[in-house]
Short mmCIF file of C-alpha atoms in Angstrom, two decimals:
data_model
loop_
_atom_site.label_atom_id
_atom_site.label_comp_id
_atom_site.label_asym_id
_atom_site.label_seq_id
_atom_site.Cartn_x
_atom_site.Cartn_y
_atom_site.Cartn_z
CA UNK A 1 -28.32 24.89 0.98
CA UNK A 2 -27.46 24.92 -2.87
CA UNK A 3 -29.12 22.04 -4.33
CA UNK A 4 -26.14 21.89 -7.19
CA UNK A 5 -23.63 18.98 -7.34
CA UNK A 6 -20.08 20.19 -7.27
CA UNK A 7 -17.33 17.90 -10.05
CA UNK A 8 -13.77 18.81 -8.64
CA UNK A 9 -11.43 18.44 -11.37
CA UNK A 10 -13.83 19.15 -13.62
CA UNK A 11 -11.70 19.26 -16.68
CA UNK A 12 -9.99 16.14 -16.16
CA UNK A 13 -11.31 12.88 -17.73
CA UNK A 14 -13.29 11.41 -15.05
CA UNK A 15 -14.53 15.13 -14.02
CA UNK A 16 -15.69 15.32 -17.82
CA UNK A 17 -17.49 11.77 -18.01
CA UNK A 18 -19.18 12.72 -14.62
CA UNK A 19 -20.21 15.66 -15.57
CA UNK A 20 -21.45 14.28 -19.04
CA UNK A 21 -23.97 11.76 -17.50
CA UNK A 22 -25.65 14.12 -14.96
CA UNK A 23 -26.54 16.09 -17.52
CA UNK A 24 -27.89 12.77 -19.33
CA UNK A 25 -29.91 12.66 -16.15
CA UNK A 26 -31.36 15.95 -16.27
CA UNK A 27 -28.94 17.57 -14.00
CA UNK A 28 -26.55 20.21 -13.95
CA UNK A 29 -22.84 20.20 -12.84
CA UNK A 30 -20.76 22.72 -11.54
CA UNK A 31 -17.62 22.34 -12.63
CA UNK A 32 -14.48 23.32 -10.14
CA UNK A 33 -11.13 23.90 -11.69
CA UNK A 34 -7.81 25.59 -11.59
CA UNK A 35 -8.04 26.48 -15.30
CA UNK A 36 -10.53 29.50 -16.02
CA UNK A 37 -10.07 29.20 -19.46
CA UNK A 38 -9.90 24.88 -19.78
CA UNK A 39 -13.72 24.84 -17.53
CA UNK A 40 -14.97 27.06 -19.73
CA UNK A 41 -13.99 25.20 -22.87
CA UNK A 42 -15.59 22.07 -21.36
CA UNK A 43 -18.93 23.63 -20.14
CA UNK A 44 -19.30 24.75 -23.72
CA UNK A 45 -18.75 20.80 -24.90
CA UNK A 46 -20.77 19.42 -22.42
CA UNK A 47 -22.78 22.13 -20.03
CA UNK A 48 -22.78 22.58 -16.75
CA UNK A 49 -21.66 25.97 -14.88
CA UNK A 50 -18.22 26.67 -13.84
CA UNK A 51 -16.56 27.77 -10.75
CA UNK A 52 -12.74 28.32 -11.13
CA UNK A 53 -10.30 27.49 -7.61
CA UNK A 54 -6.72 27.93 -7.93
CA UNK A 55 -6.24 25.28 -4.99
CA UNK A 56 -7.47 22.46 -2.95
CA UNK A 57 -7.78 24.75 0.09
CA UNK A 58 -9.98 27.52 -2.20
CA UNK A 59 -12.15 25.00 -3.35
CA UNK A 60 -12.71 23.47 -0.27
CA UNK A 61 -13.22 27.28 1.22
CA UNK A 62 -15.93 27.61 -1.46
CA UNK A 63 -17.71 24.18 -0.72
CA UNK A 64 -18.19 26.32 3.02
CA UNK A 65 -19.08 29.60 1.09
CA UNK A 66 -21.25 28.14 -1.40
CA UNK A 67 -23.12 24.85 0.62
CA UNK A 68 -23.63 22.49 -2.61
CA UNK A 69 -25.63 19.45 -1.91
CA UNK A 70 -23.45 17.12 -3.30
CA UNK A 71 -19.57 17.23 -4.19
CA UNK A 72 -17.83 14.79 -6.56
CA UNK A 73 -14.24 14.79 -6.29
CA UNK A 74 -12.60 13.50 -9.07
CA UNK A 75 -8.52 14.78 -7.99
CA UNK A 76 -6.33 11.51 -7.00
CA UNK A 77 -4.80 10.97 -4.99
CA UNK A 78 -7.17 10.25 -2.78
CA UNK A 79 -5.31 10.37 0.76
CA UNK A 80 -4.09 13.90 -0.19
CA UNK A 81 -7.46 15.49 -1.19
CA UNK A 82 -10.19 13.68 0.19
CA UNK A 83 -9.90 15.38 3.96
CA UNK A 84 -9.96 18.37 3.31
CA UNK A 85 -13.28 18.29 0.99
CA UNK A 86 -15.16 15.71 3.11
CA UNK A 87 -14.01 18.23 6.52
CA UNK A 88 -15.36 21.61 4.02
CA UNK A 89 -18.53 19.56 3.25
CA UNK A 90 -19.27 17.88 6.66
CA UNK A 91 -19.25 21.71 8.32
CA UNK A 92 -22.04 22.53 5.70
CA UNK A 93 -24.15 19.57 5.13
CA UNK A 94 -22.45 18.72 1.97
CA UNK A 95 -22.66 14.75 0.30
CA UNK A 96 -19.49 13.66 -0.57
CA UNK A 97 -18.73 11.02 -3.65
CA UNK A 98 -14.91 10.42 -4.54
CA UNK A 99 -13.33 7.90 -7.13
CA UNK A 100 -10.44 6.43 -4.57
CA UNK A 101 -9.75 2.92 -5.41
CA UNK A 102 -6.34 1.69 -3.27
CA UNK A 103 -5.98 0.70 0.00
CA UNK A 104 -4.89 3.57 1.92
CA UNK A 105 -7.34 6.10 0.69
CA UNK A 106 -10.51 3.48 1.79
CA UNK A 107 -8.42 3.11 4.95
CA UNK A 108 -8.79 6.59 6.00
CA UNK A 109 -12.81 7.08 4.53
CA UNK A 110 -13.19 4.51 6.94
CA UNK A 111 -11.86 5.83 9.90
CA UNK A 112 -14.43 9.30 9.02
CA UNK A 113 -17.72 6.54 9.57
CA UNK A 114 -18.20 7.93 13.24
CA UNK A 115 -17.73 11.86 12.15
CA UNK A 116 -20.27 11.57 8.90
CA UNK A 117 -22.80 9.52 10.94
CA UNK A 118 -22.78 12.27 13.84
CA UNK A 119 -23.46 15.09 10.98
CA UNK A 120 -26.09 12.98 9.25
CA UNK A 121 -23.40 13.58 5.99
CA UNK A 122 -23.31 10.27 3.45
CA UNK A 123 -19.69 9.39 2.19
CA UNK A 124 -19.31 7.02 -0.93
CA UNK A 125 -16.12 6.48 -1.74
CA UNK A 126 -14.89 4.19 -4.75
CA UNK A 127 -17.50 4.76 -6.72
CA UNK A 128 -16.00 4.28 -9.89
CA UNK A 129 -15.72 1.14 -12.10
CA UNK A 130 -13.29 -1.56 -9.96
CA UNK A 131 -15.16 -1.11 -6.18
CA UNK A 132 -18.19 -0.91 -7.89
CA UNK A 133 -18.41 -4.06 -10.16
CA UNK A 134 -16.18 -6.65 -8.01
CA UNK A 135 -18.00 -5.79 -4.64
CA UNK A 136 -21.24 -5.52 -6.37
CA UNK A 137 -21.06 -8.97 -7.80
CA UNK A 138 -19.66 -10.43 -4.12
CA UNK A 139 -23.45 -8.99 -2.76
CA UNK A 140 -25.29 -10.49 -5.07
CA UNK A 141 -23.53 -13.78 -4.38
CA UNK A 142 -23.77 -13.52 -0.64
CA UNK A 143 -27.18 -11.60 -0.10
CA UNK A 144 -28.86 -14.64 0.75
CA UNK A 145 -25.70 -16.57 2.62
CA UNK A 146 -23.77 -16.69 5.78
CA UNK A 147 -20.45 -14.78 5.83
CA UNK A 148 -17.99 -17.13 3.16
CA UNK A 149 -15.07 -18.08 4.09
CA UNK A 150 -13.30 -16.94 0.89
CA UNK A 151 -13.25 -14.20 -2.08
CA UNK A 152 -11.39 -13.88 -4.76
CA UNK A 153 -12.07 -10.53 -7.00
CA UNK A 154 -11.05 -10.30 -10.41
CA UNK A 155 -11.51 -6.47 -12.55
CA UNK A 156 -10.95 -6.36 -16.53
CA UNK A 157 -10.69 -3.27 -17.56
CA UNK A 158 -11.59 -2.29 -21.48
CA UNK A 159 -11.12 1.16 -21.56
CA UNK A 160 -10.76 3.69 -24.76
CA UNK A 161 -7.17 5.75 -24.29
CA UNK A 162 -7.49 10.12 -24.51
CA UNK A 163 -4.10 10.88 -26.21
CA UNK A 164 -2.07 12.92 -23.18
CA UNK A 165 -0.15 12.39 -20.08
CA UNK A 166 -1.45 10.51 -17.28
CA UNK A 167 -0.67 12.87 -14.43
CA UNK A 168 0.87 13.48 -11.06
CA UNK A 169 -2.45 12.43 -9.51
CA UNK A 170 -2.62 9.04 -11.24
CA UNK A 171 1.06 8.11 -11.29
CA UNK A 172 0.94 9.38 -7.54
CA UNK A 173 -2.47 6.58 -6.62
CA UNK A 174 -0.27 3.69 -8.86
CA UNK A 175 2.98 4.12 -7.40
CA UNK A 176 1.29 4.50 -3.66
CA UNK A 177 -0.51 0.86 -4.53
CA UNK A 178 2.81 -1.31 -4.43
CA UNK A 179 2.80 -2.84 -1.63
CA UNK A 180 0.99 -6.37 -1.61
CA UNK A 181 -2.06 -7.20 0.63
CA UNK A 182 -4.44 -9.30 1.22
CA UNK A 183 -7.12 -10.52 4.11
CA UNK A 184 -6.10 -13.08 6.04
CA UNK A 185 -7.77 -14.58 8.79
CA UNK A 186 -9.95 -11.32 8.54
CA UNK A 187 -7.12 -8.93 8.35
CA UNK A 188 -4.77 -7.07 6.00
CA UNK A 189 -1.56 -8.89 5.85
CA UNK A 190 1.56 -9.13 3.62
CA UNK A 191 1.22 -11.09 0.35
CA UNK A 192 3.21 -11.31 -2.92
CA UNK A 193 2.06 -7.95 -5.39
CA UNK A 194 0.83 -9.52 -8.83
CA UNK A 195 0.97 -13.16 -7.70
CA UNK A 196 -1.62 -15.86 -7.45
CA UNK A 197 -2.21 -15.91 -11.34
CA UNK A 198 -4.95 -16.61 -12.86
CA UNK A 199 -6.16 -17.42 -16.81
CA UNK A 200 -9.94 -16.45 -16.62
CA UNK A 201 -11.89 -17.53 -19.88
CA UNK A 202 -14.29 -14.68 -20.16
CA UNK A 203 -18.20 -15.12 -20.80
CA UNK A 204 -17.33 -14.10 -24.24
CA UNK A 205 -14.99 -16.56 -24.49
CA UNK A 206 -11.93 -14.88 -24.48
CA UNK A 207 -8.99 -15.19 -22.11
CA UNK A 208 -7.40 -12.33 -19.97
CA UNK A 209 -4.82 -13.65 -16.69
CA UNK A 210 -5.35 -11.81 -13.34
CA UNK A 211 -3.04 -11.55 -10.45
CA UNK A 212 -3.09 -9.87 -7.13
CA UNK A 213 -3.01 -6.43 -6.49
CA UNK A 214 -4.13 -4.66 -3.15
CA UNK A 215 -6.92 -2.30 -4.81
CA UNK A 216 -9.84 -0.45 -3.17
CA UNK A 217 -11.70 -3.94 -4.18
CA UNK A 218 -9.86 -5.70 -1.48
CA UNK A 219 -11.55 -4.32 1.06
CA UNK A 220 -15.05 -3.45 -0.19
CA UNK A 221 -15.01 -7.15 -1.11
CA UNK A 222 -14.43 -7.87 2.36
CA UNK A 223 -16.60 -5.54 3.96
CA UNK A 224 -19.33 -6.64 1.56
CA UNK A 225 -18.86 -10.34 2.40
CA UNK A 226 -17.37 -10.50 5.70
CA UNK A 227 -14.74 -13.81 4.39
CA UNK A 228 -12.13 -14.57 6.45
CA UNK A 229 -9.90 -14.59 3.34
CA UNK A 230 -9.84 -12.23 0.69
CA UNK A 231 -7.52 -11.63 -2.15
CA UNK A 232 -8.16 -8.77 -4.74
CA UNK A 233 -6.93 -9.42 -8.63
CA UNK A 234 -6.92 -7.13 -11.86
CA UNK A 235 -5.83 -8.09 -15.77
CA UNK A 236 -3.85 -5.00 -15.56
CA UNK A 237 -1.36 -6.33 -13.64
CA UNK A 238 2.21 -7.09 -15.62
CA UNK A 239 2.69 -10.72 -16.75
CA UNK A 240 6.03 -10.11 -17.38
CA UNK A 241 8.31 -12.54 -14.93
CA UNK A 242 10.88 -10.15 -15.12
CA UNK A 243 8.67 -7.28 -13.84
CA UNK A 244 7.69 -9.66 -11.35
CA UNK A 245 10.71 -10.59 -10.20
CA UNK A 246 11.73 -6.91 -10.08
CA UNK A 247 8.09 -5.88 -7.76
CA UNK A 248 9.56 -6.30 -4.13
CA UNK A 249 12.51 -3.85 -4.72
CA UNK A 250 10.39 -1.41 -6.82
CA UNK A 251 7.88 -1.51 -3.84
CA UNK A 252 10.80 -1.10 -1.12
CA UNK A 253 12.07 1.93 -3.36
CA UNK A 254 8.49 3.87 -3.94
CA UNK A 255 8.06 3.85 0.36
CA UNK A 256 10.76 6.69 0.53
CA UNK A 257 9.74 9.70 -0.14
CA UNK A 258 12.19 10.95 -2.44
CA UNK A 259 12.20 8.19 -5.01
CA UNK A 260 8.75 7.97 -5.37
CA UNK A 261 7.99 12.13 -5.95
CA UNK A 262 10.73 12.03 -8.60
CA UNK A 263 8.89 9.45 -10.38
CA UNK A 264 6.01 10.41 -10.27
CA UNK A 265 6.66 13.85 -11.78
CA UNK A 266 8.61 12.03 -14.74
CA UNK A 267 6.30 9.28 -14.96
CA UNK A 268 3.08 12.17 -15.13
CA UNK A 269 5.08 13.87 -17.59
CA UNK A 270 5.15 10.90 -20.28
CA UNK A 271 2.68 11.10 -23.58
CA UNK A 272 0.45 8.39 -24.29
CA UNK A 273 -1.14 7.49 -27.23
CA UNK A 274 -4.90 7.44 -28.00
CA UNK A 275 -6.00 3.71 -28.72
CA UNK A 276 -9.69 2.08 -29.12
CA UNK A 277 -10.33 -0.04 -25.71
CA UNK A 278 -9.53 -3.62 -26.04
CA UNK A 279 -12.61 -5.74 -25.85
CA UNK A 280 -15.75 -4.95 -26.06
CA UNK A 281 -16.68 -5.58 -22.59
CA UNK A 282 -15.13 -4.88 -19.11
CA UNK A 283 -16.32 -7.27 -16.21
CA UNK A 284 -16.02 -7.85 -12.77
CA UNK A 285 -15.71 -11.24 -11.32
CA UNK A 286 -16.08 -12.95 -7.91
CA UNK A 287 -15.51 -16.30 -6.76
CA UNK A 288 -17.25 -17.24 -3.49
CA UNK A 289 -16.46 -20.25 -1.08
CA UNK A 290 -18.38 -21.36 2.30
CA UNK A 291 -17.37 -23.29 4.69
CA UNK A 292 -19.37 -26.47 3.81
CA UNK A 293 -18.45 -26.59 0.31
CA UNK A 294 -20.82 -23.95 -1.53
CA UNK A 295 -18.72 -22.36 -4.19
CA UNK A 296 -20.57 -19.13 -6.03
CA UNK A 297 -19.47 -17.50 -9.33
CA UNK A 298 -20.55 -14.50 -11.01
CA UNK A 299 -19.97 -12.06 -13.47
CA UNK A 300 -21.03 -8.43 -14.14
CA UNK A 301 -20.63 -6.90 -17.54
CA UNK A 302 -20.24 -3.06 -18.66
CA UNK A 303 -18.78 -1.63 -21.61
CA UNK A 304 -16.11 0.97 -21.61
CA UNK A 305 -15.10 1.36 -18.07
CA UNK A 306 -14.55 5.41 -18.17
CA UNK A 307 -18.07 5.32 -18.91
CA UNK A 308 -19.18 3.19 -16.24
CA UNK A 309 -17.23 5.61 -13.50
CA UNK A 310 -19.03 8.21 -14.40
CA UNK A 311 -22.36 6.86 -14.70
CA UNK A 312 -22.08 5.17 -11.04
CA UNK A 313 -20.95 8.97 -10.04
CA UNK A 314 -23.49 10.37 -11.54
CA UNK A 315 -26.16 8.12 -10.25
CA UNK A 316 -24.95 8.22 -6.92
CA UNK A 317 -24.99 11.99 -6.91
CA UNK A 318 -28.82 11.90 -8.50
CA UNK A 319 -30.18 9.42 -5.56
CA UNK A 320 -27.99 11.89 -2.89
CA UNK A 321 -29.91 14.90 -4.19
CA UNK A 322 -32.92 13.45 -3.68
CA UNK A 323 -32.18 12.02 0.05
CA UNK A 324 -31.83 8.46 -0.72
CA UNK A 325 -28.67 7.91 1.02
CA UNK A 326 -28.09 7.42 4.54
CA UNK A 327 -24.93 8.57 7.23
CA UNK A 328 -21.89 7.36 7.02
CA UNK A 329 -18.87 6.34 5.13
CA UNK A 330 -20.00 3.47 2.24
CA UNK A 331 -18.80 1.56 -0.74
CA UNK A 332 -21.72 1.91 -3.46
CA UNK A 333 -23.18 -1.26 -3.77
CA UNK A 334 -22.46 -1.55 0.19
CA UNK A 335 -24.92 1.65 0.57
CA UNK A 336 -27.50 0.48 -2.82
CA UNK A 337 -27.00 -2.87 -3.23
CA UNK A 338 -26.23 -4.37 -6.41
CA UNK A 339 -29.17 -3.00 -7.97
CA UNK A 340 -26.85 0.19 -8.58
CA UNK A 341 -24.81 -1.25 -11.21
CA UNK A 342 -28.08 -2.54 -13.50
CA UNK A 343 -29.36 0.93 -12.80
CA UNK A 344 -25.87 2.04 -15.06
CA UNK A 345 -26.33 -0.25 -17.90
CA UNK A 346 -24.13 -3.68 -16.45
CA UNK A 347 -25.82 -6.79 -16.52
CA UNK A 348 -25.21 -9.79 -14.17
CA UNK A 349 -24.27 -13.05 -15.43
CA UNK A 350 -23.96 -16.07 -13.19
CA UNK A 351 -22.88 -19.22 -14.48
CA UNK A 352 -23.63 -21.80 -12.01
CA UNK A 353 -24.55 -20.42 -9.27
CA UNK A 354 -24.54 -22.74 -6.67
CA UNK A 355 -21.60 -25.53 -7.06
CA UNK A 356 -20.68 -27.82 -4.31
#
């Protein structure tokens, strides 16, 4: 077997920032693209060797040609693209790392546990900056408790904005995320999309308001804790009442088909502007409640968030290469712990640990 990691969409953003901090680490990316000319341009910015694939199907036909040791797949959405590479890399031995963060895309990684484990093939899947600094702050609050009986997540963003247009793949993940979840009584059930708000005051002392959204954290929170109760919040969702108010229609509308492919092609198709990130810090938060009264905050601060994806990527990928994973399907501080994030520059913070 190759012992090269594979970036798919390697001239996208998050293909770009992966491929960035492997080499930081020493390493070399192959980066897999439809554009000949675009991969070329960005191996010349940033290094790395480049392996043009008109198609999902020819890169995943290449993956079975080629045998790389690890593949990152960077190409949202995540319930469309994912099976096909973690099938191509299974039949050849391939890791497989992938930035999914919404319900339905951990749903189905989930459901592949039984198939990796059988090939001895390690599967990390929302390894970027949400899944990895909410559930990696929920271990460290529970690695030396019972399960809790509730979490609460909270992810702040602070991320720098490329000038461009966001894309069929992202607009396709967002508009496939509006339906509101949450665990209750250990399950996913119903709940209100961007309710339970919250004003956080932020270690730096700021102020951002979360509400609920059903992201990938929902349930790597839960799997990480075990809670009967979870509920899964970002500061990206609207405060606007009127948005609110307007949610449970918009979510009704983006389940047919037809609605939600139109917009998603016009919404991919809009320019946005470049703009410096918003704070100086993103964080992940958890709130923790037992049973008998224990109640457990903490904190995990990163900078730019972009960055932090691909640095968690990129680590992951290094530690694959050299065998320290095991088989399965994982989160990535379910499979490292929540040493993973200090290993990529966050630091915890944890106010009061232990409250009653």
């Amino acid at each position: 077997m190759s012992a090269q990691i594979w970036v798919l969409g390697g001239t996208g953003r998050s293909g770009r920032t992966v491929a960035a901090r492997l080499a930081r680490l020493g390493l070399t990316a192959v980066l897999v693209g439809r554009d000949a000319n675009r991969l070329h341009a960005t191996a010349q910015r940033i290094g790395g060797e480049t392996l043009p694939a008109p198609s999902l199907a020819a890169a995943a036909a290449e993956i079975r040609r080629q045998r790389p040791a690890v593949v990152v797949n960077t190409v949202g959405p995540f319930t469309a693209t994912a099976p096909a590479v973690v099938d191509a890399c299974r039949a050849v031995g391939s890791h497989y790392i992938d930035l999914a963060n919404d319900v339905p895309a951990l749903l189905a990684a989930y459901e592949m546990h039984d198939a990796a484990t059988q090939a001895g093939q390690t599967v990390v899947t929302g390894a970027g900056f949400g899944v990895t600094a909410t559930e990696s702050v929920v271990v460290k609050l529970c690695e030396d408790r019972p399960a809790p009986l509730r979490v609460r997540v909270d992810m702040v963003p602070s991320i720098a904005m490329e000038e461009g247009t966001a894309g069929e793949a992202l607009i396709g993940t967002l508009l496939g995320s509006l339906d509101g979840r949450r665990i209750t009584d250990g399950r996913l059930a119903p709940a209100r999309l961007f309710g339970d708000p919250v004003r956080l005051t932020l270690p730096d002392g700021s102020q951002v308001t979360t509400a609920s959204m059903p992201s990938g954290e929902l349930l790597a929170a839960h799997r990480a804790s075990g809670a009967r109760h979870v509920l899964s919040a970002t500061s990206e969702a609207p405060s606007s009442s009127l948005i609110r108010a307007m949610t449970p229609a918009l979510s009704a509308l983006m389940r047919r088909e037809r609605p939600r492919s139109f917009a998603t092609r016009r919404l991919a198709r809009v320019r946005v502007r470049a703009k410096e990130r918003p704070r100086d810090h993103s964080w992940g938060h958890a709130v923790v409640t037992w049973a008998d009264g224990e109640n457990r905050e903490g904190w995990l601060r990163l900078g730019d968030a972009q960055e932090f994806t691909g640095a968690v990527s990129a680590e992951i990928a290094r530690r694959l290469l050299a065998d320290e994973g095991r088989p399965g399907v994982y989160t990535p501080a379910a499979l490292f712990g929540p040493t993973l994030a200090e290993s990529c520059g966050a630091a915890y913070l944890l106010p009061g640990r232990d409250r009653r």
